[in-house]
Amino acid sequence: MLAQWRLAWLLARRFRRGRERSRFLSFISASSTFGIALGCMVFIVGLSVMNGFGEVLEERFLKLVPHVEFRAVEGALEYPEMIFDLAAQHPEVTAARASIRTQALVQQGREFVGVQVNGIAPEQTQAIAEYMPATAWQALQQPKSVVLGTGLAEKLGVSEGDNVRFVVASERGFQAPKRVNLEVVGLFRFGGQVDHQLAYVNLATARSLIGLERGVTGVELEVTDLFAAERIANEIGYQLRDYVYLDHWMRAQGHLYRDIQMVRVVMYLVLILVLAVACFNIVSTLVMTVQEKRRHIGILRTMGLRRGSLVKVFMLQGIQNGAVGACFGVLAGIVLSLSLPTLLAALESLSGSTLLASDVYFVDRIPVLIQTVDIVLVAAVAFILSLLATLYPAWQAARIEVVDAISS
């Protein structure tokens, strides 16, 4: 059995590299290999970029977005300690923190800018601390202090040490809005619209803004499995005494993840179509090879080569094109993916334009993450389609009669 496959392999290599092969046939064969290699390379790069954005979404952006959130329907939570106890008992919850969130206007002169104010306990929340100076993080624990995003500070024309006035609407009827002066103790830079929309204060300052005597308005949880956030929110939320709003990151920011996954699915479909088109050249190559090698086929049949072995010869010849193209495409895709951030940075410096503006997106460089499963999948699709492309020409070669082949 092994000897038959070895003979078929040697004949396939001889047919593929035969000197009497026409230039046109060689061109068609080379184009099929190049098409498969190009398709594999492009899609490995594309999938690596999608993986990079997914990793940035999970590892960076979701540090500022609560995985699970329980927010009071009105006023403050009456039993926040119950949420903390249930969170501590749940095996999939890694952290719980209190929060107070409200909408406000920042007044600077005659200009008003809308901002979301997040009241946090600095000892419980460490994620945002990575994006601001340590002095600002320590000063945030002082009363009447606030940390602004750099974009918001630039728009207001304020800097560290300045005072800004926050205007918060009253929650009790038609009363005049409350005005509170806060000192800017630092700035944070995260990237994107976050820098233009968020301000951080401690819990005591947040209570004075909304007129809350004690307690908090919400509790935020971090979970081990991001995609189990909805289930965890329901498991804990249904045990609470408070009437709360159950929220999770998939509801607020899940569209980003769904968009990435949708692009991945579309890319897989396009990958199959592009490789299928490239494999049509394999079909053309083998069909033309069968016609060109009719006499050789007849001679091999008279020497005792069976139809099954003849099928193996032409299948192996087509698989060589697919295998060579897939190997070169995978290697080129890995190399290009690894060097893509450097190449794009060089392109930005030469053109003077920015692909990802830091004031619009929360990343300023194209992220890349190469996953082995994507490489294996792309190579497997190329190999399988190459194999399928050989079936009809190989079957056609096996149907050739010996007499007709020799006399042609």
mmCIF file of C-alpha atoms in Angstrom:
data_model
loop_
_atom_site.group_PDB
_atom_site.id
_atom_site.type_symbol
_atom_site.label_atom_id
_atom_site.label_comp_id
_atom_site.label_asym_id
_atom_site.label_seq_id
_atom_site.Cartn_x
_atom_site.Cartn_y
_atom_site.Cartn_z
ATOM 1 C CA MET A 1 0.000 0.000 0.000
ATOM 2 C CA LEU A 2 2.794 2.396 0.916
ATOM 3 C CA ALA A 3 4.636 1.522 -2.305
ATOM 4 C CA GLN A 4 1.546 2.443 -4.354
ATOM 5 C CA TRP A 5 1.308 5.853 -2.730
ATOM 6 C CA ARG A 6 5.058 6.396 -3.212
ATOM 7 C CA LEU A 7 4.771 5.540 -6.900
ATOM 8 C CA ALA A 8 1.745 7.843 -7.259
ATOM 9 C CA TRP A 9 3.689 10.647 -5.559
ATOM 10 C CA LEU A 10 6.682 10.245 -7.877
ATOM 11 C CA LEU A 11 4.453 10.248 -10.968
ATOM 12 C CA ALA A 12 2.568 13.308 -9.696
ATOM 13 C CA ARG A 13 5.831 15.201 -9.230
ATOM 14 C CA ARG A 14 6.982 14.128 -12.705
ATOM 15 C CA PHE A 15 3.741 15.323 -14.316
ATOM 16 C CA ARG A 16 3.905 18.609 -12.389
ATOM 17 C CA ARG A 17 7.540 19.319 -13.364
ATOM 18 C CA GLY A 18 7.631 17.742 -16.817
ATOM 19 C CA ARG A 19 9.837 19.563 -19.320
ATOM 20 C CA GLU A 20 7.337 19.089 -22.113
ATOM 21 C CA ARG A 21 4.763 21.021 -20.179
ATOM 22 C CA SER A 22 3.407 24.068 -22.025
ATOM 23 C CA ARG A 23 4.085 27.538 -20.717
ATOM 24 C CA PHE A 24 0.386 28.311 -20.526
ATOM 25 C CA LEU A 25 -0.236 25.240 -18.380
ATOM 26 C CA SER A 26 2.669 26.207 -16.128
ATOM 27 C CA PHE A 27 1.210 29.691 -15.795
ATOM 28 C CA ILE A 28 -2.223 28.343 -14.817
ATOM 29 C CA SER A 29 -0.609 26.002 -12.277
ATOM 30 C CA ALA A 30 1.503 28.800 -10.790
ATOM 31 C CA SER A 31 -1.485 31.141 -10.634
ATOM 32 C CA SER A 32 -3.467 28.591 -8.652
ATOM 33 C CA THR A 33 -0.621 28.248 -6.151
ATOM 34 C CA PHE A 34 -0.214 32.019 -5.925
ATOM 35 C CA GLY A 35 -3.961 32.544 -5.488
ATOM 36 C CA ILE A 36 -4.146 30.092 -2.590
ATOM 37 C CA ALA A 37 -1.045 31.621 -0.969
ATOM 38 C CA LEU A 38 -2.421 35.154 -1.328
ATOM 39 C CA GLY A 39 -5.809 34.153 0.084
ATOM 40 C CA CYS A 40 -4.261 32.420 3.096
ATOM 41 C CA MET A 41 -1.947 35.368 3.779
ATOM 42 C CA VAL A 42 -4.679 38.005 3.590
ATOM 43 C CA PHE A 43 -7.079 36.142 5.810
ATOM 44 C CA ILE A 44 -4.526 35.269 8.456
ATOM 45 C CA VAL A 45 -3.677 38.974 8.658
ATOM 46 C CA GLY A 46 -7.356 39.951 8.770
ATOM 47 C CA LEU A 47 -8.246 37.410 11.437
ATOM 48 C CA SER A 48 -5.198 38.413 13.495
ATOM 49 C CA VAL A 49 -6.348 42.038 13.451
ATOM 50 C CA MET A 50 -9.872 41.013 14.482
ATOM 51 C CA ASN A 51 -8.389 38.935 17.309
ATOM 52 C CA GLY A 52 -6.331 41.964 18.359
ATOM 53 C CA PHE A 53 -9.378 44.201 18.570
ATOM 54 C CA GLY A 54 -11.218 41.527 20.522
ATOM 55 C CA GLU A 55 -8.357 41.251 22.998
ATOM 56 C CA VAL A 56 -8.203 45.036 23.416
ATOM 57 C CA LEU A 57 -11.950 45.099 23.995
ATOM 58 C CA GLU A 58 -11.739 42.446 26.693
ATOM 59 C CA GLU A 59 -8.459 43.393 28.364
ATOM 60 C CA ARG A 60 -8.597 47.195 28.214
ATOM 61 C CA PHE A 61 -11.965 48.727 27.387
ATOM 62 C CA LEU A 62 -13.931 46.455 29.708
ATOM 63 C CA LYS A 63 -11.740 47.550 32.605
ATOM 64 C CA LEU A 64 -13.770 50.762 32.674
ATOM 65 C CA VAL A 65 -17.111 49.158 31.843
ATOM 66 C CA PRO A 66 -18.696 47.121 34.672
ATOM 67 C CA HIS A 67 -19.162 43.478 33.739
ATOM 68 C CA VAL A 68 -22.320 43.302 35.851
ATOM 69 C CA GLU A 69 -24.101 46.204 37.486
ATOM 70 C CA PHE A 70 -26.970 46.473 39.980
ATOM 71 C CA ARG A 71 -28.396 49.980 40.121
ATOM 72 C CA ALA A 72 -31.095 51.324 42.430
ATOM 73 C CA VAL A 73 -34.407 52.102 40.773
ATOM 74 C CA GLU A 74 -34.796 55.204 42.921
ATOM 75 C CA GLY A 75 -32.508 56.782 45.489
ATOM 76 C CA ALA A 76 -29.915 54.564 47.145
ATOM 77 C CA LEU A 77 -29.676 50.815 47.597
ATOM 78 C CA GLU A 78 -31.113 49.793 50.952
ATOM 79 C CA TYR A 79 -29.200 46.509 51.199
ATOM 80 C CA PRO A 80 -25.921 46.897 49.300
ATOM 81 C CA GLU A 81 -24.169 44.601 51.788
ATOM 82 C CA MET A 82 -26.401 41.763 50.569
ATOM 83 C CA ILE A 83 -25.022 42.200 47.046
ATOM 84 C CA PHE A 84 -21.464 42.113 48.387
ATOM 85 C CA ASP A 85 -22.196 38.942 50.357
ATOM 86 C CA LEU A 86 -23.762 37.168 47.367
ATOM 87 C CA ALA A 87 -20.896 38.296 45.139
ATOM 88 C CA ALA A 88 -18.333 36.944 47.611
ATOM 89 C CA GLN A 89 -20.116 33.578 47.643
ATOM 90 C CA HIS A 90 -20.400 33.308 43.860
ATOM 91 C CA PRO A 91 -17.472 31.339 42.376
ATOM 92 C CA GLU A 92 -17.416 33.331 39.129
ATOM 93 C CA VAL A 93 -17.243 36.813 40.682
ATOM 94 C CA THR A 94 -13.747 38.181 41.255
ATOM 95 C CA ALA A 95 -14.492 41.655 42.653
ATOM 96 C CA ALA A 96 -17.331 43.905 43.772
ATOM 97 C CA ARG A 97 -17.258 47.670 44.227
ATOM 98 C CA ALA A 98 -19.687 50.404 45.181
ATOM 99 C CA SER A 99 -20.453 53.239 42.791
ATOM 100 C CA ILE A 100 -22.507 56.360 42.338
ATOM 101 C CA ARG A 101 -23.142 57.470 38.780
ATOM 102 C CA THR A 102 -24.886 60.627 37.649
ATOM 103 C CA GLN A 103 -25.112 63.007 34.729
ATOM 104 C CA ALA A 104 -24.008 66.611 35.162
ATOM 105 C CA LEU A 105 -23.054 69.780 33.330
ATOM 106 C CA VAL A 106 -19.641 71.320 33.773
ATOM 107 C CA GLN A 107 -19.802 75.110 33.698
ATOM 108 C CA GLN A 108 -16.739 77.044 32.666
ATOM 109 C CA GLY A 109 -17.558 80.666 32.037
ATOM 110 C CA ARG A 110 -20.610 80.702 29.804
ATOM 111 C CA GLU A 111 -19.957 77.261 28.377
ATOM 112 C CA PHE A 112 -21.695 74.107 29.574
ATOM 113 C CA VAL A 113 -20.422 70.616 28.729
ATOM 114 C CA GLY A 114 -22.271 67.388 29.510
ATOM 115 C CA VAL A 115 -20.314 64.822 31.482
ATOM 116 C CA GLN A 116 -20.890 61.521 33.235
ATOM 117 C CA VAL A 117 -19.661 61.626 36.821
ATOM 118 C CA ASN A 118 -18.539 58.319 38.322
ATOM 119 C CA GLY A 119 -18.308 58.187 42.083
ATOM 120 C CA ILE A 120 -15.892 55.435 43.093
ATOM 121 C CA ALA A 121 -14.073 54.138 46.148
ATOM 122 C CA PRO A 122 -10.368 54.407 45.196
ATOM 123 C CA GLU A 123 -9.454 51.501 47.446
ATOM 124 C CA GLN A 124 -11.876 49.248 45.514
ATOM 125 C CA THR A 125 -11.301 50.508 41.961
ATOM 126 C CA GLN A 126 -7.830 50.188 40.460
ATOM 127 C CA ALA A 127 -8.540 49.936 36.725
ATOM 128 C CA ILE A 128 -8.653 53.656 35.958
ATOM 129 C CA ALA A 129 -5.593 54.278 38.150
ATOM 130 C CA GLU A 130 -3.389 52.917 35.347
ATOM 131 C CA TYR A 131 -4.297 55.869 33.134
ATOM 132 C CA MET A 132 -3.570 58.738 35.507
ATOM 133 C CA PRO A 133 -0.590 59.876 37.610
ATOM 134 C CA ALA A 134 -0.220 58.290 41.038
ATOM 135 C CA THR A 135 -0.493 61.717 42.665
ATOM 136 C CA ALA A 136 -3.882 62.284 41.016
ATOM 137 C CA TRP A 137 -5.115 58.900 42.211
ATOM 138 C CA GLN A 138 -4.093 59.679 45.789
ATOM 139 C CA ALA A 139 -5.550 63.182 45.649
ATOM 140 C CA LEU A 140 -8.887 61.786 44.447
ATOM 141 C CA GLN A 141 -9.572 60.637 48.005
ATOM 142 C CA GLN A 142 -9.708 64.254 49.170
ATOM 143 C CA PRO A 143 -13.135 65.932 49.482
ATOM 144 C CA LYS A 144 -14.363 68.166 46.658
ATOM 145 C CA SER A 145 -11.808 66.741 44.195
ATOM 146 C CA VAL A 146 -12.303 65.526 40.640
ATOM 147 C CA VAL A 147 -10.209 63.856 37.920
ATOM 148 C CA LEU A 148 -11.160 64.814 34.354
ATOM 149 C CA GLY A 149 -10.410 63.206 31.034
ATOM 150 C CA THR A 150 -7.748 65.007 29.013
ATOM 151 C CA GLY A 151 -10.152 65.701 26.153
ATOM 152 C CA LEU A 152 -12.707 67.209 28.496
ATOM 153 C CA ALA A 153 -10.065 69.320 30.236
ATOM 154 C CA GLU A 154 -8.786 70.659 26.907
ATOM 155 C CA LYS A 155 -12.313 71.538 25.820
ATOM 156 C CA LEU A 156 -12.937 73.429 29.054
ATOM 157 C CA GLY A 157 -9.476 74.986 29.069
ATOM 158 C CA VAL A 158 -8.677 73.820 32.601
ATOM 159 C CA SER A 159 -5.680 72.068 34.098
ATOM 160 C CA GLU A 160 -4.611 70.538 37.390
ATOM 161 C CA GLY A 161 -5.306 72.854 40.321
ATOM 162 C CA ASP A 162 -8.202 74.745 38.674
ATOM 163 C CA ASN A 163 -11.732 74.793 40.033
ATOM 164 C CA VAL A 164 -14.715 73.802 37.929
ATOM 165 C CA ARG A 165 -18.395 74.104 38.657
ATOM 166 C CA PHE A 166 -20.649 71.060 38.309
ATOM 167 C CA VAL A 167 -24.374 71.595 37.782
ATOM 168 C CA VAL A 168 -26.542 68.620 38.729
ATOM 169 C CA ALA A 169 -30.308 68.489 38.263
ATOM 170 C CA SER A 170 -32.355 67.953 41.378
ATOM 171 C CA GLU A 171 -34.190 64.642 41.680
ATOM 172 C CA ARG A 172 -36.859 66.139 43.940
ATOM 173 C CA GLY A 173 -39.448 67.884 41.836
ATOM 174 C CA PHE A 174 -38.907 71.155 40.048
ATOM 175 C CA GLN A 175 -36.145 72.539 42.238
ATOM 176 C CA ALA A 176 -33.220 74.610 41.114
ATOM 177 C CA PRO A 177 -30.209 72.551 39.973
ATOM 178 C CA LYS A 178 -27.418 72.091 42.457
ATOM 179 C CA ARG A 179 -24.058 73.778 41.816
ATOM 180 C CA VAL A 180 -20.884 72.402 43.367
ATOM 181 C CA ASN A 181 -17.328 73.663 42.863
ATOM 182 C CA LEU A 182 -14.698 70.926 42.597
ATOM 183 C CA GLU A 183 -10.929 71.108 42.327
ATOM 184 C CA VAL A 184 -9.237 69.350 39.420
ATOM 185 C CA VAL A 185 -6.577 67.210 41.075
ATOM 186 C CA GLY A 186 -5.439 65.375 37.951
ATOM 187 C CA LEU A 187 -6.191 64.227 34.435
ATOM 188 C CA PHE A 188 -6.510 60.754 32.968
ATOM 189 C CA ARG A 189 -5.876 59.638 29.391
ATOM 190 C CA PHE A 190 -7.565 56.449 28.275
ATOM 191 C CA GLY A 191 -8.249 57.211 24.632
ATOM 192 C CA GLY A 192 -11.336 57.712 22.528
ATOM 193 C CA GLN A 193 -14.533 59.376 23.646
ATOM 194 C CA VAL A 194 -13.968 58.277 27.235
ATOM 195 C CA ASP A 195 -11.525 61.181 27.678
ATOM 196 C CA HIS A 196 -14.226 63.609 26.569
ATOM 197 C CA GLN A 197 -17.152 62.284 28.592
ATOM 198 C CA LEU A 198 -16.042 60.977 31.998
ATOM 199 C CA ALA A 199 -15.084 62.532 35.307
ATOM 200 C CA TYR A 200 -14.170 60.642 38.492
ATOM 201 C CA VAL A 201 -14.872 61.668 42.077
ATOM 202 C CA ASN A 202 -14.845 59.782 45.367
ATOM 203 C CA LEU A 203 -18.058 58.467 46.903
ATOM 204 C CA ALA A 204 -18.384 61.274 49.453
ATOM 205 C CA THR A 205 -18.144 63.925 46.728
ATOM 206 C CA ALA A 206 -20.638 62.011 44.576
ATOM 207 C CA ARG A 207 -23.127 61.928 47.453
ATOM 208 C CA SER A 208 -22.853 65.717 47.858
ATOM 209 C CA LEU A 209 -23.499 66.162 44.137
ATOM 210 C CA ILE A 210 -26.746 64.205 44.079
ATOM 211 C CA GLY A 211 -27.844 65.083 47.622
ATOM 212 C CA LEU A 212 -27.526 61.592 49.039
ATOM 213 C CA GLU A 213 -26.937 61.343 52.784
ATOM 214 C CA ARG A 214 -25.509 57.821 52.848
ATOM 215 C CA GLY A 215 -25.218 54.621 50.854
ATOM 216 C CA VAL A 216 -24.566 54.111 47.179
ATOM 217 C CA THR A 217 -26.720 53.925 44.073
ATOM 218 C CA GLY A 218 -25.070 50.907 42.505
ATOM 219 C CA VAL A 219 -22.756 47.929 42.889
ATOM 220 C CA GLU A 220 -20.481 46.769 40.061
ATOM 221 C CA LEU A 221 -19.087 43.252 39.693
ATOM 222 C CA GLU A 222 -16.138 41.777 37.824
ATOM 223 C CA VAL A 223 -16.561 38.207 36.611
ATOM 224 C CA THR A 224 -14.168 35.538 35.368
ATOM 225 C CA ASP A 225 -16.142 34.713 32.215
ATOM 226 C CA LEU A 226 -17.228 37.840 30.374
ATOM 227 C CA PHE A 227 -19.754 35.963 28.287
ATOM 228 C CA ALA A 228 -21.487 34.593 31.365
ATOM 229 C CA ALA A 229 -22.200 38.105 32.677
ATOM 230 C CA GLU A 230 -25.930 37.977 31.918
ATOM 231 C CA ARG A 231 -26.375 34.627 33.665
ATOM 232 C CA ILE A 232 -24.422 35.774 36.723
ATOM 233 C CA ALA A 233 -26.431 39.007 36.892
ATOM 234 C CA ASN A 234 -29.672 37.012 36.921
ATOM 235 C CA GLU A 235 -28.420 34.468 39.472
ATOM 236 C CA ILE A 236 -27.487 37.188 41.960
ATOM 237 C CA GLY A 237 -30.174 39.721 41.071
ATOM 238 C CA TYR A 238 -33.099 37.371 41.706
ATOM 239 C CA GLN A 239 -31.949 36.912 45.328
ATOM 240 C CA LEU A 240 -31.931 40.631 46.209
ATOM 241 C CA ARG A 241 -34.436 42.456 48.352
ATOM 242 C CA ASP A 242 -33.930 45.782 46.602
ATOM 243 C CA TYR A 243 -35.677 46.703 43.400
ATOM 244 C CA VAL A 244 -32.719 47.119 41.081
ATOM 245 C CA TYR A 245 -31.903 47.489 37.435
ATOM 246 C CA LEU A 246 -29.900 44.472 36.239
ATOM 247 C CA ASP A 247 -27.328 45.452 33.668
ATOM 248 C CA HIS A 248 -24.252 43.871 32.087
ATOM 249 C CA TRP A 249 -21.614 44.845 29.570
ATOM 250 C CA MET A 250 -23.160 42.882 26.687
ATOM 251 C CA ARG A 251 -26.218 45.102 26.833
ATOM 252 C CA ALA A 252 -24.273 48.363 26.949
ATOM 253 C CA GLN A 253 -21.171 47.588 24.855
ATOM 254 C CA GLY A 254 -21.969 44.202 23.367
ATOM 255 C CA HIS A 255 -22.448 45.708 19.916
ATOM 256 C CA LEU A 256 -18.666 46.139 19.684
ATOM 257 C CA TYR A 257 -18.081 42.450 20.315
ATOM 258 C CA ARG A 258 -20.938 41.431 17.998
ATOM 259 C CA ASP A 259 -19.506 43.610 15.245
ATOM 260 C CA ILE A 260 -16.106 41.937 15.610
ATOM 261 C CA GLN A 261 -17.643 38.470 15.529
ATOM 262 C CA MET A 262 -19.788 39.362 12.520
ATOM 263 C CA VAL A 263 -16.701 40.553 10.630
ATOM 264 C CA ARG A 264 -14.942 37.298 11.528
ATOM 265 C CA VAL A 265 -17.835 35.233 10.158
ATOM 266 C CA VAL A 266 -17.931 37.297 6.965
ATOM 267 C CA MET A 267 -14.171 36.855 6.580
ATOM 268 C CA TYR A 268 -14.498 33.085 6.917
ATOM 269 C CA LEU A 269 -17.150 33.054 4.193
ATOM 270 C CA VAL A 270 -15.034 35.258 1.940
ATOM 271 C CA LEU A 271 -12.038 33.017 2.664
ATOM 272 C CA ILE A 272 -13.917 29.980 1.374
ATOM 273 C CA LEU A 273 -15.076 31.850 -1.729
ATOM 274 C CA VAL A 274 -11.641 33.270 -2.549
ATOM 275 C CA LEU A 275 -9.913 29.923 -2.082
ATOM 276 C CA ALA A 276 -12.642 28.225 -4.115
ATOM 277 C CA VAL A 277 -11.951 30.608 -6.999
ATOM 278 C CA ALA A 278 -8.217 29.901 -6.677
ATOM 279 C CA CYS A 279 -8.929 26.164 -6.689
ATOM 280 C CA PHE A 280 -10.741 26.478 -10.001
ATOM 281 C CA ASN A 281 -7.291 27.009 -11.478
ATOM 282 C CA ILE A 282 -6.306 23.636 -10.032
ATOM 283 C CA VAL A 283 -9.252 22.066 -11.852
ATOM 284 C CA SER A 284 -8.224 23.783 -15.081
ATOM 285 C CA THR A 285 -4.605 22.734 -14.635
ATOM 286 C CA LEU A 286 -5.436 19.087 -14.049
ATOM 287 C CA VAL A 287 -8.000 18.902 -16.856
ATOM 288 C CA MET A 288 -5.431 20.318 -19.277
ATOM 289 C CA THR A 289 -2.774 17.977 -17.865
ATOM 290 C CA VAL A 290 -5.034 14.979 -18.444
ATOM 291 C CA GLN A 291 -5.512 15.978 -22.067
ATOM 292 C CA GLU A 292 -1.813 16.650 -22.514
ATOM 293 C CA LYS A 293 -0.734 13.384 -20.881
ATOM 294 C CA ARG A 294 -3.213 11.038 -22.557
ATOM 295 C CA ARG A 295 -0.467 9.052 -24.254
ATOM 296 C CA HIS A 296 1.536 8.838 -21.016
ATOM 297 C CA ILE A 297 -1.583 7.642 -19.238
ATOM 298 C CA GLY A 298 -2.121 4.966 -21.866
ATOM 299 C CA ILE A 299 1.468 3.766 -21.553
ATOM 300 C CA LEU A 300 1.209 3.614 -17.753
ATOM 301 C CA ARG A 301 -2.008 1.632 -18.027
ATOM 302 C CA THR A 302 -0.390 -0.901 -20.358
ATOM 303 C CA MET A 303 2.454 -1.247 -17.838
ATOM 304 C CA GLY A 304 -0.073 -2.300 -15.207
ATOM 305 C CA LEU A 305 -1.009 0.936 -13.455
ATOM 306 C CA ARG A 306 -4.530 0.581 -12.105
ATOM 307 C CA ARG A 307 -7.308 3.143 -12.335
ATOM 308 C CA GLY A 308 -7.201 3.725 -8.582
ATOM 309 C CA SER A 309 -3.494 4.476 -8.691
ATOM 310 C CA LEU A 310 -4.084 6.851 -11.600
ATOM 311 C CA VAL A 311 -6.654 8.707 -9.523
ATOM 312 C CA LYS A 312 -4.086 9.036 -6.732
ATOM 313 C CA VAL A 313 -1.526 10.473 -9.182
ATOM 314 C CA PHE A 314 -3.708 13.388 -10.253
ATOM 315 C CA MET A 315 -5.087 13.961 -6.756
ATOM 316 C CA LEU A 316 -1.555 14.242 -5.386
ATOM 317 C CA GLN A 317 -0.576 16.575 -8.215
ATOM 318 C CA GLY A 318 -3.402 18.969 -7.368
ATOM 319 C CA ILE A 319 -2.784 18.691 -3.645
ATOM 320 C CA GLN A 320 0.809 19.783 -4.211
ATOM 321 C CA ASN A 321 -0.396 23.111 -5.586
ATOM 322 C CA GLY A 322 -2.705 23.609 -2.622
ATOM 323 C CA ALA A 323 -0.142 22.503 -0.042
ATOM 324 C CA VAL A 324 2.623 24.695 -1.444
ATOM 325 C CA GLY A 325 0.284 27.692 -1.674
ATOM 326 C CA ALA A 326 -1.054 27.129 1.861
ATOM 327 C CA CYS A 327 2.462 26.813 3.338
ATOM 328 C CA PHE A 328 3.753 29.974 1.700
ATOM 329 C CA GLY A 329 0.525 31.819 2.494
ATOM 330 C CA VAL A 330 0.592 30.839 6.169
ATOM 331 C CA LEU A 331 4.243 31.840 6.571
ATOM 332 C CA ALA A 332 3.701 35.134 4.756
ATOM 333 C CA GLY A 333 0.559 35.812 6.813
ATOM 334 C CA ILE A 334 2.374 35.251 10.111
ATOM 335 C CA VAL A 335 5.307 37.458 9.092
ATOM 336 C CA LEU A 336 3.047 40.225 7.810
ATOM 337 C CA SER A 337 0.829 40.072 10.910
ATOM 338 C CA LEU A 338 3.814 40.424 13.242
ATOM 339 C CA SER A 339 5.239 43.347 11.273
ATOM 340 C CA LEU A 340 1.892 45.046 10.542
ATOM 341 C CA PRO A 341 1.973 47.547 13.477
ATOM 342 C CA THR A 342 5.509 48.617 12.521
ATOM 343 C CA LEU A 343 4.612 48.921 8.834
ATOM 344 C CA LEU A 344 1.505 50.995 9.557
ATOM 345 C CA ALA A 345 3.434 53.227 11.954
ATOM 346 C CA ALA A 346 6.021 53.849 9.222
ATOM 347 C CA LEU A 347 3.211 54.566 6.751
ATOM 348 C CA GLU A 348 1.660 57.071 9.153
ATOM 349 C CA SER A 349 4.976 58.867 9.613
ATOM 350 C CA LEU A 350 5.524 59.074 5.849
ATOM 351 C CA SER A 351 1.999 60.193 4.983
ATOM 352 C CA GLY A 352 1.502 62.452 7.986
ATOM 353 C CA SER A 353 -1.995 61.032 8.582
ATOM 354 C CA THR A 354 -3.293 58.903 11.447
ATOM 355 C CA LEU A 355 -5.222 55.700 10.839
ATOM 356 C CA LEU A 356 -6.649 55.493 14.369
ATOM 357 C CA ALA A 357 -7.070 58.896 15.984
ATOM 358 C CA SER A 358 -6.608 58.632 19.755
ATOM 359 C CA ASP A 359 -9.392 61.170 20.377
ATOM 360 C CA VAL A 360 -11.898 58.969 18.521
ATOM 361 C CA TYR A 361 -10.799 55.381 19.217
ATOM 362 C CA PHE A 362 -9.601 53.835 22.465
ATOM 363 C CA VAL A 363 -6.581 52.413 20.612
ATOM 364 C CA ASP A 364 -4.066 54.400 18.574
ATOM 365 C CA ARG A 365 -2.342 51.453 16.838
ATOM 366 C CA ILE A 366 -3.635 48.423 14.975
ATOM 367 C CA PRO A 367 -3.658 45.538 17.492
ATOM 368 C CA VAL A 368 -2.610 42.089 16.266
ATOM 369 C CA LEU A 369 -3.103 38.724 17.948
ATOM 370 C CA ILE A 370 -2.146 35.545 16.075
ATOM 371 C CA GLN A 371 -4.086 32.469 17.161
ATOM 372 C CA THR A 372 -3.038 28.962 16.247
ATOM 373 C CA VAL A 373 -6.615 27.864 15.621
ATOM 374 C CA ASP A 374 -7.010 30.471 12.866
ATOM 375 C CA ILE A 375 -3.799 29.381 11.152
ATOM 376 C CA VAL A 376 -4.824 25.711 11.295
ATOM 377 C CA LEU A 377 -8.331 26.518 10.067
ATOM 378 C CA VAL A 378 -7.139 28.605 7.107
ATOM 379 C CA ALA A 379 -4.590 25.966 6.083
ATOM 380 C CA ALA A 380 -7.168 23.193 6.483
ATOM 381 C CA VAL A 381 -9.723 25.016 4.313
ATOM 382 C CA ALA A 382 -7.094 25.562 1.604
ATOM 383 C CA PHE A 383 -6.044 21.906 1.728
ATOM 384 C CA ILE A 384 -9.615 20.542 1.673
ATOM 385 C CA LEU A 385 -10.681 22.767 -1.223
ATOM 386 C CA SER A 386 -7.536 21.776 -3.119
ATOM 387 C CA LEU A 387 -8.397 18.126 -2.538
ATOM 388 C CA LEU A 388 -11.972 18.588 -3.735
ATOM 389 C CA ALA A 389 -10.726 20.378 -6.845
ATOM 390 C CA THR A 390 -8.761 17.258 -7.878
ATOM 391 C CA LEU A 391 -11.678 14.812 -7.819
ATOM 392 C CA TYR A 392 -13.210 15.506 -11.223
ATOM 393 C CA PRO A 393 -9.932 15.647 -13.222
ATOM 394 C CA ALA A 394 -8.668 12.492 -11.474
ATOM 395 C CA TRP A 395 -11.930 10.694 -12.233
ATOM 396 C CA GLN A 396 -11.734 11.878 -15.838
ATOM 397 C CA ALA A 397 -8.169 10.528 -16.146
ATOM 398 C CA ALA A 398 -9.226 7.143 -14.777
ATOM 399 C CA ARG A 399 -11.970 6.845 -17.435
ATOM 400 C CA ILE A 400 -9.526 7.118 -20.352
ATOM 401 C CA GLU A 401 -9.359 3.891 -22.344
ATOM 402 C CA VAL A 402 -5.918 2.461 -23.087
ATOM 403 C CA VAL A 403 -6.495 2.033 -26.833
ATOM 404 C CA ASP A 404 -7.836 5.572 -27.276
ATOM 405 C CA ALA A 405 -4.987 7.042 -25.227
ATOM 406 C CA ILE A 406 -2.213 5.328 -27.195
ATOM 407 C CA SER A 407 -3.718 5.999 -30.573
ATOM 408 C CA SER A 408 -4.337 9.700 -29.877
#
